[in-house]
PDB file of C-alpha atoms in Angstrom:
ATOM      1  CA  MET A   1     -17.568  25.219 -32.020  1.00  0.00           C
ATOM      2  CA  ALA A   2     -18.920  21.682 -32.076  1.00  0.00           C
ATOM      3  CA  ASP A   3     -15.547  20.358 -30.946  1.00  0.00           C
ATOM      4  CA  GLN A   4     -15.415  22.819 -28.059  1.00  0.00           C
ATOM      5  CA  GLU A   5     -18.843  21.747 -26.867  1.00  0.00           C
ATOM      6  CA  LYS A   6     -17.373  18.306 -26.234  1.00  0.00           C
ATOM      7  CA  LEU A   7     -14.946  19.755 -23.750  1.00  0.00           C
ATOM      8  CA  LEU A   8     -15.646  21.269 -20.342  1.00  0.00           C
ATOM      9  CA  PRO A   9     -13.920  24.532 -19.490  1.00  0.00           C
ATOM     10  CA  GLU A  10     -10.649  24.032 -17.673  1.00  0.00           C
ATOM     11  CA  TRP A  11     -12.071  25.306 -14.362  1.00  0.00           C
ATOM     12  CA  LYS A  12     -14.931  22.767 -14.663  1.00  0.00           C
ATOM     13  CA  ALA A  13     -12.780  19.691 -15.147  1.00  0.00           C
ATOM     14  CA  TRP A  14     -14.437  16.714 -13.461  1.00  0.00           C
ATOM     15  CA  ARG A  15     -11.191  15.550 -11.769  1.00  0.00           C
ATOM     16  CA  LEU A  16      -7.595  16.666 -11.137  1.00  0.00           C
ATOM     17  CA  GLN A  17      -8.240  20.261 -12.033  1.00  0.00           C
ATOM     18  CA  ASN A  18      -4.809  21.518 -11.045  1.00  0.00           C
ATOM     19  CA  VAL A  19      -2.556  18.718 -12.291  1.00  0.00           C
ATOM     20  CA  VAL A  20       0.568  19.767 -14.154  1.00  0.00           C
ATOM     21  CA  TRP A  21       1.470  17.161 -16.805  1.00  0.00           C
ATOM     22  CA  ASN A  22       5.173  17.396 -16.609  1.00  0.00           C
ATOM     23  CA  GLU A  23       8.223  15.386 -15.516  1.00  0.00           C
ATOM     24  CA  GLU A  24       8.211  16.775 -11.997  1.00  0.00           C
ATOM     25  CA  GLU A  25       4.643  15.719 -11.485  1.00  0.00           C
ATOM     26  CA  ARG A  26       5.343  12.257 -12.959  1.00  0.00           C
ATOM     27  CA  GLU A  27       8.278  11.798 -10.512  1.00  0.00           C
ATOM     28  CA  ARG A  28       6.295  12.979  -7.536  1.00  0.00           C
ATOM     29  CA  ARG A  29       3.560  10.442  -8.253  1.00  0.00           C
ATOM     30  CA  LYS A  30       6.039   7.688  -9.015  1.00  0.00           C
ATOM     31  CA  GLN A  31       7.740   8.280  -5.597  1.00  0.00           C
ATOM     32  CA  PHE A  32       4.369   8.289  -3.855  1.00  0.00           C
ATOM     33  CA  VAL A  33       3.352   4.885  -5.298  1.00  0.00           C
ATOM     34  CA  SER A  34       6.759   3.311  -4.697  1.00  0.00           C
ATOM     35  CA  GLY A  35       6.800   4.669  -1.117  1.00  0.00           C
ATOM     36  CA  TYR A  36       3.660   2.822  -0.106  1.00  0.00           C
ATOM     37  CA  LYS A  37       4.099   0.362   2.817  1.00  0.00           C
ATOM     38  CA  PRO A  38       1.360  -1.840   4.338  1.00  0.00           C
ATOM     39  CA  PRO A  39       0.434  -1.283   7.982  1.00  0.00           C
ATOM     40  CA  THR A  40       3.236  -2.529  10.291  1.00  0.00           C
ATOM     41  CA  ASN A  41       0.830  -4.439  12.531  1.00  0.00           C
ATOM     42  CA  CYS A  42      -0.335  -6.921   9.869  1.00  0.00           C
ATOM     43  CA  SER A  43       1.122  -9.983   8.147  1.00  0.00           C
ATOM     44  CA  VAL A  44       0.859  -8.549   4.650  1.00  0.00           C
ATOM     45  CA  SER A  45       4.165  -7.396   3.095  1.00  0.00           C
ATOM     46  CA  GLN A  46       2.753  -6.977  -0.453  1.00  0.00           C
ATOM     47  CA  LEU A  47      -0.733  -6.004  -1.499  1.00  0.00           C
ATOM     48  CA  ASN A  48      -2.421  -8.385  -4.001  1.00  0.00           C
ATOM     49  CA  ILE A  49      -4.211  -6.515  -6.737  1.00  0.00           C
ATOM     50  CA  GLN A  50      -6.278  -8.911  -8.887  1.00  0.00           C
ATOM     51  CA  LEU A  51      -7.056  -7.803 -12.442  1.00  0.00           C
ATOM     52  CA  TYR A  52     -10.163  -9.042 -14.434  1.00  0.00           C
ATOM     53  CA  GLY A  53     -11.418  -8.119 -17.843  1.00  0.00           C
ATOM     54  CA  GLN A  54     -12.748  -9.075 -21.215  1.00  0.00           C
ATOM     55  CA  VAL A  55     -10.198 -10.415 -23.683  1.00  0.00           C
ATOM     56  CA  GLY A  56      -8.417  -7.406 -25.266  1.00  0.00           C
ATOM     57  CA  SER A  57      -9.628  -4.932 -22.648  1.00  0.00           C
ATOM     58  CA  GLY A  58      -6.060  -3.990 -21.699  1.00  0.00           C
ATOM     59  CA  LYS A  59      -5.613  -5.618 -18.197  1.00  0.00           C
ATOM     60  CA  SER A  60      -2.237  -7.084 -19.128  1.00  0.00           C
ATOM     61  CA  SER A  61      -1.281  -3.855 -20.889  1.00  0.00           C
ATOM     62  CA  PHE A  62      -1.988  -1.853 -17.646  1.00  0.00           C
ATOM     63  CA  LEU A  63       0.321  -4.203 -15.818  1.00  0.00           C
ATOM     64  CA  ASN A  64       2.981  -3.565 -18.465  1.00  0.00           C
ATOM     65  CA  THR A  65       2.378   0.224 -18.231  1.00  0.00           C
ATOM     66  CA  ILE A  66       3.059   0.313 -14.464  1.00  0.00           C
ATOM     67  CA  ASN A  67       6.124  -1.856 -14.996  1.00  0.00           C
ATOM     68  CA  SER A  68       7.258   0.554 -17.708  1.00  0.00           C
ATOM     69  CA  VAL A  69       7.125   3.537 -15.324  1.00  0.00           C
ATOM     70  CA  TYR A  70       9.598   1.899 -12.976  1.00  0.00           C
ATOM     71  CA  LYS A  71      11.773   0.175 -15.526  1.00  0.00           C
ATOM     72  CA  GLY A  72      12.355   3.476 -17.344  1.00  0.00           C
ATOM     73  CA  ARG A  73      11.387   2.016 -20.684  1.00  0.00           C
ATOM     74  CA  VAL A  74       8.325   0.554 -22.406  1.00  0.00           C
ATOM     75  CA  SER A  75       7.975  -2.969 -21.011  1.00  0.00           C
ATOM     76  CA  ALA A  76       6.150  -5.974 -22.324  1.00  0.00           C
ATOM     77  CA  GLN A  77       6.585  -8.363 -19.389  1.00  0.00           C
ATOM     78  CA  ALA A  78       2.987  -9.629 -19.634  1.00  0.00           C
ATOM     79  CA  MET A  79       2.007 -11.054 -22.991  1.00  0.00           C
ATOM     80  CA  THR A  80      -0.429  -8.833 -24.900  1.00  0.00           C
ATOM     81  CA  GLY A  81      -1.935  -8.742 -28.393  1.00  0.00           C
ATOM     82  CA  ASN A  82      -5.071  -8.595 -30.493  1.00  0.00           C
ATOM     83  CA  GLN A  83      -6.507 -12.070 -30.179  1.00  0.00           C
ATOM     84  CA  SER A  84     -10.046 -13.342 -29.857  1.00  0.00           C
ATOM     85  CA  THR A  85      -9.066 -15.662 -27.005  1.00  0.00           C
ATOM     86  CA  SER A  86      -7.172 -14.931 -23.847  1.00  0.00           C
ATOM     87  CA  LEU A  87      -3.361 -14.734 -24.017  1.00  0.00           C
ATOM     88  CA  THR A  88      -3.155 -15.071 -20.265  1.00  0.00           C
ATOM     89  CA  LYS A  89      -3.187 -18.720 -19.491  1.00  0.00           C
ATOM     90  CA  LYS A  90      -1.739 -18.674 -15.956  1.00  0.00           C
ATOM     91  CA  TYR A  91      -2.573 -16.985 -12.763  1.00  0.00           C
ATOM     92  CA  ARG A  92       0.507 -14.839 -12.537  1.00  0.00           C
ATOM     93  CA  PRO A  93       1.179 -12.294  -9.747  1.00  0.00           C
ATOM     94  CA  TYR A  94       3.790  -9.726 -11.164  1.00  0.00           C
ATOM     95  CA  GLU A  95       6.086  -7.804  -8.921  1.00  0.00           C
ATOM     96  CA  VAL A  96       7.064  -4.274  -9.805  1.00  0.00           C
ATOM     97  CA  ARG A  97      10.676  -3.302  -9.055  1.00  0.00           C
ATOM     98  CA  THR A  98      12.204   0.167  -8.776  1.00  0.00           C
ATOM     99  CA  GLN A  99      14.812  -0.850 -11.337  1.00  0.00           C
ATOM    100  CA  GLN A 100      16.204  -4.035 -12.926  1.00  0.00           C
ATOM    101  CA  ASP A 101      17.185  -6.360 -10.017  1.00  0.00           C
ATOM    102  CA  GLY A 102      16.045  -3.612  -7.587  1.00  0.00           C
ATOM    103  CA  GLU A 103      13.768  -3.802  -4.579  1.00  0.00           C
ATOM    104  CA  ALA A 104      10.186  -5.057  -5.172  1.00  0.00           C
ATOM    105  CA  LEU A 105       7.404  -2.565  -4.412  1.00  0.00           C
ATOM    106  CA  CYS A 106       4.901  -3.473  -1.798  1.00  0.00           C
ATOM    107  CA  PHE A 107       2.218  -4.701  -4.198  1.00  0.00           C
ATOM    108  CA  ARG A 108       1.762  -7.356  -6.829  1.00  0.00           C
ATOM    109  CA  LEU A 109      -0.452  -7.054  -9.906  1.00  0.00           C
ATOM    110  CA  CYS A 110      -2.161 -10.457 -10.361  1.00  0.00           C
ATOM    111  CA  ASP A 111      -3.133 -11.216 -13.883  1.00  0.00           C
ATOM    112  CA  THR A 112      -6.031 -13.567 -14.672  1.00  0.00           C
ATOM    113  CA  MET A 113      -7.356 -15.302 -17.732  1.00  0.00           C
ATOM    114  CA  GLY A 114      -9.531 -13.041 -19.935  1.00  0.00           C
ATOM    115  CA  LEU A 115     -13.350 -13.190 -19.915  1.00  0.00           C
ATOM    116  CA  GLU A 116     -14.835 -14.596 -23.065  1.00  0.00           C
ATOM    117  CA  GLU A 117     -18.366 -15.247 -24.265  1.00  0.00           C
ATOM    118  CA  ALA A 118     -20.340 -18.333 -23.379  1.00  0.00           C
ATOM    119  CA  ASN A 119     -18.377 -21.003 -21.478  1.00  0.00           C
ATOM    120  CA  THR A 120     -14.907 -20.096 -22.723  1.00  0.00           C
ATOM    121  CA  GLY A 121     -12.305 -18.023 -20.867  1.00  0.00           C
ATOM    122  CA  LEU A 122     -12.182 -17.515 -17.130  1.00  0.00           C
ATOM    123  CA  HIS A 123     -15.056 -19.366 -15.331  1.00  0.00           C
ATOM    124  CA  LEU A 124     -17.007 -17.701 -12.528  1.00  0.00           C
ATOM    125  CA  ASP A 125     -16.623 -20.727 -10.301  1.00  0.00           C
ATOM    126  CA  ASP A 126     -12.855 -20.240 -10.497  1.00  0.00           C
ATOM    127  CA  VAL A 127     -13.232 -16.538  -9.521  1.00  0.00           C
ATOM    128  CA  SER A 128     -14.563 -17.524  -6.091  1.00  0.00           C
ATOM    129  CA  TYR A 129     -11.397 -19.459  -5.320  1.00  0.00           C
ATOM    130  CA  LEU A 130      -9.226 -16.602  -6.727  1.00  0.00           C
ATOM    131  CA  LEU A 131     -11.023 -14.158  -4.431  1.00  0.00           C
ATOM    132  CA  ASP A 132     -10.583 -16.442  -1.424  1.00  0.00           C
ATOM    133  CA  GLY A 133      -6.813 -16.787  -2.063  1.00  0.00           C
ATOM    134  CA  ASN A 134      -6.945 -20.523  -2.712  1.00  0.00           C
ATOM    135  CA  VAL A 135      -5.346 -20.534  -6.156  1.00  0.00           C
ATOM    136  CA  PRO A 136      -1.528 -21.069  -6.262  1.00  0.00           C
ATOM    137  CA  ASP A 137       0.750 -18.694  -8.210  1.00  0.00           C
ATOM    138  CA  GLY A 138       1.327 -20.050 -11.680  1.00  0.00           C
ATOM    139  CA  TYR A 139      -1.876 -22.068 -11.815  1.00  0.00           C
ATOM    140  CA  GLN A 140      -2.678 -23.039 -15.442  1.00  0.00           C
ATOM    141  CA  PHE A 141      -6.191 -21.984 -16.302  1.00  0.00           C
ATOM    142  CA  ASN A 142      -8.351 -24.447 -18.284  1.00  0.00           C
ATOM    143  CA  ALA A 143     -11.784 -23.341 -19.533  1.00  0.00           C
ATOM    144  CA  ASP A 144     -12.885 -27.020 -19.468  1.00  0.00           C
ATOM    145  CA  VAL A 145     -11.602 -27.851 -15.987  1.00  0.00           C
ATOM    146  CA  ARG A 146     -12.801 -26.186 -12.804  1.00  0.00           C
ATOM    147  CA  ILE A 147     -10.590 -25.419  -9.865  1.00  0.00           C
ATOM    148  CA  THR A 148     -11.450 -27.683  -6.896  1.00  0.00           C
ATOM    149  CA  PRO A 149      -9.798 -28.379  -3.519  1.00  0.00           C
ATOM    150  CA  ALA A 150      -8.160 -31.362  -5.260  1.00  0.00           C
ATOM    151  CA  THR A 151      -6.318 -28.961  -7.693  1.00  0.00           C
ATOM    152  CA  THR A 152      -2.538 -29.273  -7.371  1.00  0.00           C
ATOM    153  CA  GLY A 153      -1.228 -26.521  -5.083  1.00  0.00           C
ATOM    154  CA  PHE A 154      -4.739 -25.566  -3.861  1.00  0.00           C
ATOM    155  CA  LYS A 155      -4.421 -23.590  -0.613  1.00  0.00           C
ATOM    156  CA  SER A 156      -6.994 -25.085   1.805  1.00  0.00           C
ATOM    157  CA  THR A 157      -6.157 -22.626   4.528  1.00  0.00           C
ATOM    158  CA  THR A 158      -5.614 -18.977   3.677  1.00  0.00           C
ATOM    159  CA  SER A 159      -4.856 -15.812   5.559  1.00  0.00           C
ATOM    160  CA  LEU A 160      -5.015 -12.108   4.862  1.00  0.00           C
ATOM    161  CA  LYS A 161      -1.743 -12.176   2.945  1.00  0.00           C
ATOM    162  CA  ASP A 162      -3.062 -14.795   0.470  1.00  0.00           C
ATOM    163  CA  ARG A 163      -6.228 -12.971  -0.514  1.00  0.00           C
ATOM    164  CA  PRO A 164      -6.613 -10.093  -2.908  1.00  0.00           C
ATOM    165  CA  HIS A 165      -6.832  -6.681  -1.261  1.00  0.00           C
ATOM    166  CA  CYS A 166      -8.368  -4.900  -4.259  1.00  0.00           C
ATOM    167  CA  VAL A 167     -10.134  -6.129  -7.339  1.00  0.00           C
ATOM    168  CA  VAL A 168      -9.642  -4.178 -10.632  1.00  0.00           C
ATOM    169  CA  LEU A 169     -12.174  -4.606 -13.459  1.00  0.00           C
ATOM    170  CA  VAL A 170     -10.650  -3.477 -16.766  1.00  0.00           C
ATOM    171  CA  MET A 171     -12.827  -2.269 -19.599  1.00  0.00           C
ATOM    172  CA  ASP A 172     -12.318  -0.824 -23.008  1.00  0.00           C
ATOM    173  CA  ALA A 173     -13.844   2.675 -22.967  1.00  0.00           C
ATOM    174  CA  LYS A 174     -15.018   2.592 -26.555  1.00  0.00           C
ATOM    175  CA  ASN A 175     -16.823  -0.760 -26.181  1.00  0.00           C
ATOM    176  CA  ILE A 176     -18.814  -0.177 -23.016  1.00  0.00           C
ATOM    177  CA  SER A 177     -22.099   0.340 -24.797  1.00  0.00           C
ATOM    178  CA  VAL A 178     -21.657  -2.694 -27.078  1.00  0.00           C
ATOM    179  CA  MET A 179     -20.138  -5.075 -24.613  1.00  0.00           C
ATOM    180  CA  PRO A 180     -21.741  -8.587 -24.943  1.00  0.00           C
ATOM    181  CA  GLU A 181     -24.405  -9.123 -22.373  1.00  0.00           C
ATOM    182  CA  ASP A 182     -22.703 -12.359 -21.260  1.00  0.00           C
ATOM    183  CA  THR A 183     -19.519 -10.427 -20.508  1.00  0.00           C
ATOM    184  CA  VAL A 184     -21.476  -7.704 -18.676  1.00  0.00           C
ATOM    185  CA  ASP A 185     -23.118 -10.379 -16.500  1.00  0.00           C
ATOM    186  CA  LYS A 186     -19.713 -11.943 -15.697  1.00  0.00           C
ATOM    187  CA  LEU A 187     -18.202  -8.588 -14.643  1.00  0.00           C
ATOM    188  CA  LYS A 188     -21.191  -7.882 -12.530  1.00  0.00           C
ATOM    189  CA  ALA A 189     -20.936 -11.248 -10.923  1.00  0.00           C
ATOM    190  CA  ILE A 190     -17.208 -10.650 -10.135  1.00  0.00           C
ATOM    191  CA  TYR A 191     -18.147  -7.323  -8.558  1.00  0.00           C
ATOM    192  CA  ARG A 192     -20.799  -8.918  -6.417  1.00  0.00           C
ATOM    193  CA  LYS A 193     -18.488 -11.698  -5.292  1.00  0.00           C
ATOM    194  CA  ALA A 194     -15.870  -9.103  -4.310  1.00  0.00           C
ATOM    195  CA  LEU A 195     -18.558  -7.071  -2.577  1.00  0.00           C
ATOM    196  CA  ASP A 196     -19.671 -10.083  -0.599  1.00  0.00           C
ATOM    197  CA  ARG A 197     -16.129 -10.435   0.663  1.00  0.00           C
ATOM    198  CA  GLU A 198     -15.809  -6.717   1.380  1.00  0.00           C
ATOM    199  CA  ILE A 199     -12.978  -6.440  -1.137  1.00  0.00           C
ATOM    200  CA  PRO A 200     -12.831  -3.004  -2.735  1.00  0.00           C
ATOM    201  CA  THR A 201     -13.384  -2.896  -6.545  1.00  0.00           C
ATOM    202  CA  VAL A 202     -11.942  -0.390  -8.939  1.00  0.00           C
ATOM    203  CA  ILE A 203     -12.733  -0.002 -12.684  1.00  0.00           C
ATOM    204  CA  LEU A 204     -10.130   1.044 -15.208  1.00  0.00           C
ATOM    205  CA  LEU A 205     -11.392   2.490 -18.487  1.00  0.00           C
ATOM    206  CA  THR A 206      -8.651   1.824 -21.027  1.00  0.00           C
ATOM    207  CA  LYS A 207      -7.996   2.861 -24.658  1.00  0.00           C
ATOM    208  CA  ILE A 208      -9.451   6.320 -23.940  1.00  0.00           C
ATOM    209  CA  ASP A 209      -7.267   7.759 -26.760  1.00  0.00           C
ATOM    210  CA  LYS A 210      -9.172   5.565 -29.138  1.00  0.00           C
ATOM    211  CA  ALA A 211     -12.538   6.440 -27.659  1.00  0.00           C
ATOM    212  CA  CYS A 212     -12.168  10.232 -27.701  1.00  0.00           C
ATOM    213  CA  GLU A 213     -10.614  12.300 -30.476  1.00  0.00           C
ATOM    214  CA  HIS A 214      -9.606  15.116 -28.137  1.00  0.00           C
ATOM    215  CA  ILE A 215      -7.689  12.797 -25.925  1.00  0.00           C
ATOM    216  CA  ALA A 216      -5.998  11.184 -28.948  1.00  0.00           C
ATOM    217  CA  ASP A 217      -4.586  14.681 -29.696  1.00  0.00           C
ATOM    218  CA  ASP A 218      -3.921  15.711 -26.094  1.00  0.00           C
ATOM    219  CA  LEU A 219      -4.155  13.240 -23.202  1.00  0.00           C
ATOM    220  CA  SER A 220      -4.145  16.106 -20.677  1.00  0.00           C
ATOM    221  CA  LEU A 221      -7.741  16.944 -21.752  1.00  0.00           C
ATOM    222  CA  VAL A 222      -9.043  13.627 -20.256  1.00  0.00           C
ATOM    223  CA  PHE A 223     -10.755  15.288 -17.271  1.00  0.00           C
ATOM    224  CA  ARG A 224     -12.370  17.901 -19.522  1.00  0.00           C
ATOM    225  CA  SER A 225     -13.770  15.384 -21.943  1.00  0.00           C
ATOM    226  CA  LYS A 226     -17.621  15.135 -21.654  1.00  0.00           C
ATOM    227  CA  PHE A 227     -17.416  11.764 -23.503  1.00  0.00           C
ATOM    228  CA  ILE A 228     -15.182  10.166 -20.948  1.00  0.00           C
ATOM    229  CA  LEU A 229     -17.242  11.669 -18.064  1.00  0.00           C
ATOM    230  CA  GLU A 230     -20.331  10.099 -19.662  1.00  0.00           C
ATOM    231  CA  LYS A 231     -18.557   6.736 -19.862  1.00  0.00           C
ATOM    232  CA  VAL A 232     -17.637   6.998 -16.230  1.00  0.00           C
ATOM    233  CA  GLU A 233     -21.299   7.648 -15.348  1.00  0.00           C
ATOM    234  CA  GLU A 234     -22.462   4.856 -17.636  1.00  0.00           C
ATOM    235  CA  VAL A 235     -20.111   2.297 -16.092  1.00  0.00           C
ATOM    236  CA  SER A 236     -20.999   3.300 -12.559  1.00  0.00           C
ATOM    237  CA  GLY A 237     -24.716   2.883 -13.376  1.00  0.00           C
ATOM    238  CA  LYS A 238     -24.243  -0.411 -15.215  1.00  0.00           C
ATOM    239  CA  PHE A 239     -21.791  -2.168 -12.949  1.00  0.00           C
ATOM    240  CA  GLY A 240     -22.201  -0.702  -9.511  1.00  0.00           C
ATOM    241  CA  PRO A 241     -18.940   0.963  -8.230  1.00  0.00           C
ATOM    242  CA  SER A 242     -19.214   4.692  -7.454  1.00  0.00           C
ATOM    243  CA  GLU A 243     -17.611   7.131  -9.862  1.00  0.00           C
ATOM    244  CA  THR A 244     -14.828   7.768  -7.344  1.00  0.00           C
ATOM    245  CA  HIS A 245     -13.656   4.173  -8.052  1.00  0.00           C
ATOM    246  CA  ILE A 246     -13.438   4.535 -11.878  1.00  0.00           C
ATOM    247  CA  PHE A 247     -10.258   5.752 -13.541  1.00  0.00           C
ATOM    248  CA  PRO A 248      -9.475   6.418 -17.191  1.00  0.00           C
ATOM    249  CA  VAL A 249      -6.070   5.299 -18.373  1.00  0.00           C
ATOM    250  CA  GLN A 250      -4.092   5.023 -21.565  1.00  0.00           C
ATOM    251  CA  ASN A 251      -1.785   2.036 -21.750  1.00  0.00           C
ATOM    252  CA  TYR A 252       1.363   1.859 -23.785  1.00  0.00           C
ATOM    253  CA  SER A 253       0.551   0.203 -27.093  1.00  0.00           C
ATOM    254  CA  ARG A 254       2.375   1.621 -30.054  1.00  0.00           C
ATOM    255  CA  GLN A 255       4.732   4.043 -28.177  1.00  0.00           C
ATOM    256  CA  SER A 256       8.445   3.153 -27.995  1.00  0.00           C
ATOM    257  CA  ALA A 257       9.344   5.713 -25.333  1.00  0.00           C
ATOM    258  CA  LEU A 258       7.774   6.771 -22.066  1.00  0.00           C
ATOM    259  CA  GLU A 259       5.373   9.757 -21.999  1.00  0.00           C
ATOM    260  CA  ASN A 260       4.645  11.824 -18.901  1.00  0.00           C
ATOM    261  CA  ARG A 261       0.945  12.056 -19.473  1.00  0.00           C
ATOM    262  CA  ILE A 262       0.413   8.313 -19.885  1.00  0.00           C
ATOM    263  CA  ASP A 263       2.533   7.685 -16.716  1.00  0.00           C
ATOM    264  CA  ILE A 264       0.723  10.302 -14.567  1.00  0.00           C
ATOM    265  CA  LEU A 265      -2.707   8.852 -15.430  1.00  0.00           C
ATOM    266  CA  ALA A 266      -1.522   5.312 -14.654  1.00  0.00           C
ATOM    267  CA  LEU A 267       0.078   6.399 -11.361  1.00  0.00           C
ATOM    268  CA  GLU A 268      -2.995   8.296 -10.335  1.00  0.00           C
ATOM    269  CA  ALA A 269      -5.012   5.063 -10.768  1.00  0.00           C
ATOM    270  CA  MET A 270      -2.352   3.010  -8.996  1.00  0.00           C
ATOM    271  CA  ALA A 271      -2.246   5.357  -6.042  1.00  0.00           C
ATOM    272  CA  GLN A 272      -5.992   5.171  -5.604  1.00  0.00           C
ATOM    273  CA  ILE A 273      -5.956   1.434  -5.918  1.00  0.00           C
ATOM    274  CA  LEU A 274      -3.322   1.144  -3.149  1.00  0.00           C
ATOM    275  CA  GLY A 275      -5.336   3.462  -0.976  1.00  0.00           C
ATOM    276  CA  PHE A 276      -8.526   1.398  -1.308  1.00  0.00           C
ATOM    277  CA  ALA A 277      -6.473  -1.805  -0.640  1.00  0.00           C
ATOM    278  CA  ASP A 278      -4.930  -0.249   2.363  1.00  0.00           C
ATOM    279  CA  ASP A 279      -8.429   0.602   3.675  1.00  0.00           C
ATOM    280  CA  TYR A 280      -9.271  -3.064   3.285  1.00  0.00           C
ATOM    281  CA  LEU A 281      -6.249  -4.070   5.348  1.00  0.00           C
ATOM    282  CA  GLN A 282      -7.110  -1.614   8.038  1.00  0.00           C
ATOM    283  CA  ASN A 283     -10.635  -3.025   8.245  1.00  0.00           C
ATOM    284  CA  HIS A 284      -9.398  -6.598   8.564  1.00  0.00           C
ATOM    285  CA  LEU A 285      -6.518  -6.236  10.901  1.00  0.00           C
ATOM    286  CA  THR A 286      -6.744  -8.585  13.812  1.00  0.00           C
ATOM    287  CA  LYS A 287      -7.878  -6.628  16.825  1.00  0.00           C
ATOM    288  CA  PRO A 288      -6.064  -7.356  20.084  1.00  0.00           C
ATOM    289  CA  VAL A 289      -7.917  -9.372  22.736  1.00  0.00           C
ATOM    290  CA  LEU A 290      -8.606  -7.167  25.769  1.00  0.00           C
TER     291      LEU A 290
END
């Protein structure tokens, strides 16, 4: 009985009440995401989705999860692991392709250095330049050296296609309540910087299978889990984005084969991210002079 009290009735699921967690649903969502195209009346051919998060939060793993869906196998294109310092050392925009050597989809997932405590990891001064599109692809992060206009490859003049069109803050669902205050402040600052630039912000709650025992047994119960709903509410209250911009996901970690439920959740988040990014483009299209 105690376990049942932790789950909402099926008809009271807090999101995606009617989803069917099967291969057909996975394929439908996969086609929807791959079919996205930016507006024809703008200069942007690929959306830039920038990912930020604490070291070990799963931002690079989310990138790998989306890649896995389209590669048809569990992929590890971005380096991941259980380290105390960031494994991501470069600003790296990753393309997602429909198959090996296939056509690139109309978005890039841009990985950044992980946030660490104190003055290590990604520095907030560098975030401003990342959000303004000044930082060149492949830039080597250095916690001791700030990005400046004198940085090699620095883009002094940027346009809509250079800037991020959506910011994604990645957080470990089981660590929200015990996240170091310094990291909380950095994530809040990134959100405020994005807000100042009118860039939409999404939050991904990762490792939900480790945060909730019901989900560990059956991922399809995610939207009936009272614990995950409470985390969504907590994150919204603590960091600012509305609950409609917060998405629970489970990344590939120890699996060796694709699973429909993991893919469907990741594709749901990706579809919403593309939608918010498209809204940003629509709001920033150059209006014709009358």
